Amino acid sequence: MAPQQPLTDFVALLDNPPDIVPRREELFHLRNGTVRLTPEEFDRYWPYMTNAWHKHSTHAKPATPTRPIETRIFWCRNGRADGRASTSSASRGIRRRTVEERPQCPVKMSIIVHYAVQPDQTIGAPVMYELLKKSGGEHKESLRSIDAKRRNEKVIEACTTHLLDNSNSPTHYVAKLWKEDDRFRAALEAAGGQDVGPDDAQNYVRQGHLSRKKSGAKKNSVSKSTSSSSSTMGTKLLDPQVLEGVRQLQTTVLIFSKSRPPSGDIVARRQALDLAFHHFNNLLPPLPALPPDPNTGMVPAIRERDLLTLSSHDGLYITLRFLEPPVPISQPPTPCMLYLHPGAMIASSNPVHLPVLSHLVHRTGVPALAVEYRLAPGYTPVNIHHVMGTPIPGAVQDAFDALTYLRQQAPNLSVDANRITVIGEGGGGAVAAALCHYALKRGVPIAKQILCSPMLDDRPGGVDLQPTTNGVDPSQSPNGAPPREKTSKLPQSLQLWTATDDATAWAAVLTPTSAIPSPAPIGPELVPGRMSEAPRGLPPVYIDVGEFDILRDECMQYAMKCWKAGVSCEMHVLPGCGTWFVEVAPGGKMAERAWEGRVRAICGV
């Protein structure tokens, strides 16, 4: 099945604003004769009418300089054949025909487009649209019923695509699945189709949307092969253990298999991320047991000191947690980690990620200070302020305050202030990378930065994997072309973090900058990927990211800027992996490869 318009967008198109509804009815029935629209009005109303009309392209007459009008013929959607296929004998053998099960709507409409003619006898832009009824009579059904019918088709298509992506069910079994397979009904409900009945599914199949004919034109065979390849592509691309983990997450946290939250919905994404992280904790294996201490007879275990509170720059108290390993990597003072939890900078908290951090501390033998940094768009009125003329998010300032505290308390915590590694994943990776730029400007050293699938750039993925040259950032599309979205080769049904999710999170982080009078340009202290080149003195970088993560390209661009500037950077792109590949399959071989790389990077400080 070819990629279709997202279901949420289609349904939103039918939920018209109040001032559009009367106009839709007028343009649908055309009871008052010809309706004339300006180009601006046509652009506004017509997208809401394509649901009710379909173009009869063979009768369109293009405009010419001598006849600067174009005629387009449209039929009512209910004018299309809607029935069951049958056979009848003919002089040349058996042929297929359609047995209609209800009368077709006779209403047709013409749209006459008037174009401007330029002095050089060329066709200009449209200047007026005339809509007039081409045949008499009334529509057989109301506009509302047509909306419902089209919506049901879209819902059936969405849930069928879900089945194809997840179980490779043949499309011609849709009607059977409706009656016998709970997966179909579950997918239907997930797609928002509670009002879709068996007749809708049957009619959808009979109209040829999903049927696979044994004999057909090449066009049908091409469409079938394209549909099959697109539906199974994700299952072939992903590592089998990662794929199993993704499906398990989608089964447990339904929002990752339903229609995703709309753009800008931070609350829904917070809830989804929190549920996902709790699910990941349930997948973690238990910490390996250690032999008892020969002197005390007690089994060494991770120790967590009492909660620490720290007053931030604006008086807000932030919480710190300090974890000590059961067996330190070396005699004190030891290296130390400053841990910044994932959550896209809009969700989650330290307690949720303590199990993961405990595994990291146990594996490395390195203590960690976890920072409960504030989330965007902020729990306080202002979460971005100016420091040295640069906008700084509250999360980065909180992390810097925690870094300062860790350096000051290093003797009491038995750690080496000059061997502090900053580590973050996802949104925490963005905070960690920004902190390194900010600390460099403030003259505070950091030994290393470990960035795990980090969110490094807010801009849609127009990054061409070429370093910035001549002061021109390739993501800004100097030729005027619109920037590409952050994309992945995975089908939408297997993407756990999408371009819409990423844009929503960054919008929450960056929105407060609009309240700053005469804000300075956004720099790497706010969005790390916006650095024109890596500054000298930036801490060595370690990055790992999945091959099919939408953040892969910006991670590679960041690494290339570091290499060009002579900043040490170790980059790993894990094949067959998408977002959260370590979390969804913590016992898998790809997760183990990532763990080994991270542990080695941390222990090498």
CSV table of N, CA and C in Angstrom, one decimal, residues 313 374 383-385 391-398 434 509 525-526:
chain,number,residue,atom,x,y,z
A,313,HIS,N,20.6,28.9,40.1
A,313,HIS,CA,20.9,30.3,39.8
A,313,HIS,C,19.8,31.3,40.2
A,374,ARG,N,15.5,20.9,35.4
A,374,ARG,CA,14.1,21.3,35.1
A,374,ARG,C,13.8,21.0,33.7
A,383,ASN,N,12.7,30.0,32.0
A,383,ASN,CA,13.7,28.9,32.1
A,383,ASN,C,14.8,29.1,31.1
A,384,ILE,N,14.9,30.3,30.6
A,384,ILE,CA,16.0,30.7,29.8
A,384,ILE,C,16.5,32.1,30.2
A,385,HIS,N,17.7,32.3,30.4
A,385,HIS,CA,18.2,33.6,30.8
A,385,HIS,C,19.5,33.9,30.0
A,391,PRO,N,21.6,33.0,25.1
A,391,PRO,CA,20.5,32.4,25.8
A,391,PRO,C,20.9,31.0,26.3
A,392,ILE,N,20.6,30.8,27.6
A,392,ILE,CA,20.9,29.5,28.2
A,392,ILE,C,19.7,28.9,28.8
A,393,PRO,N,19.3,27.7,28.4
A,393,PRO,CA,18.2,27.0,29.0
A,393,PRO,C,18.4,26.7,30.5
A,394,GLY,N,17.3,26.7,31.2
A,394,GLY,CA,17.4,26.4,32.7
A,394,GLY,C,18.0,25.0,32.9
A,395,ALA,N,17.8,24.0,32.0
A,395,ALA,CA,18.3,22.7,32.2
A,395,ALA,C,19.8,22.7,32.2
A,396,VAL,N,20.4,23.5,31.2
A,396,VAL,CA,21.9,23.6,31.1
A,396,VAL,C,22.5,24.3,32.3
A,397,GLN,N,21.8,25.4,32.8
A,397,GLN,CA,22.3,26.1,33.9
A,397,GLN,C,22.2,25.2,35.2
A,398,ASP,N,21.1,24.4,35.3
A,398,ASP,CA,21.0,23.4,36.4
A,398,ASP,C,22.2,22.4,36.4
A,434,ALA,N,25.4,20.6,25.4
A,434,ALA,CA,25.3,22.1,25.6
A,434,ALA,C,26.1,22.5,26.8
A,509,VAL,N,11.5,23.8,24.2
A,509,VAL,CA,12.8,24.3,24.8
A,509,VAL,C,13.1,25.7,24.3
A,525,GLU,N,25.4,26.6,23.1
A,525,GLU,CA,25.0,26.5,24.6
A,525,GLU,C,23.5,26.2,24.7
A,526,LEU,N,22.8,26.4,23.7
A,526,LEU,CA,21.3,26.2,23.7
A,526,LEU,C,21.0,25.0,22.8
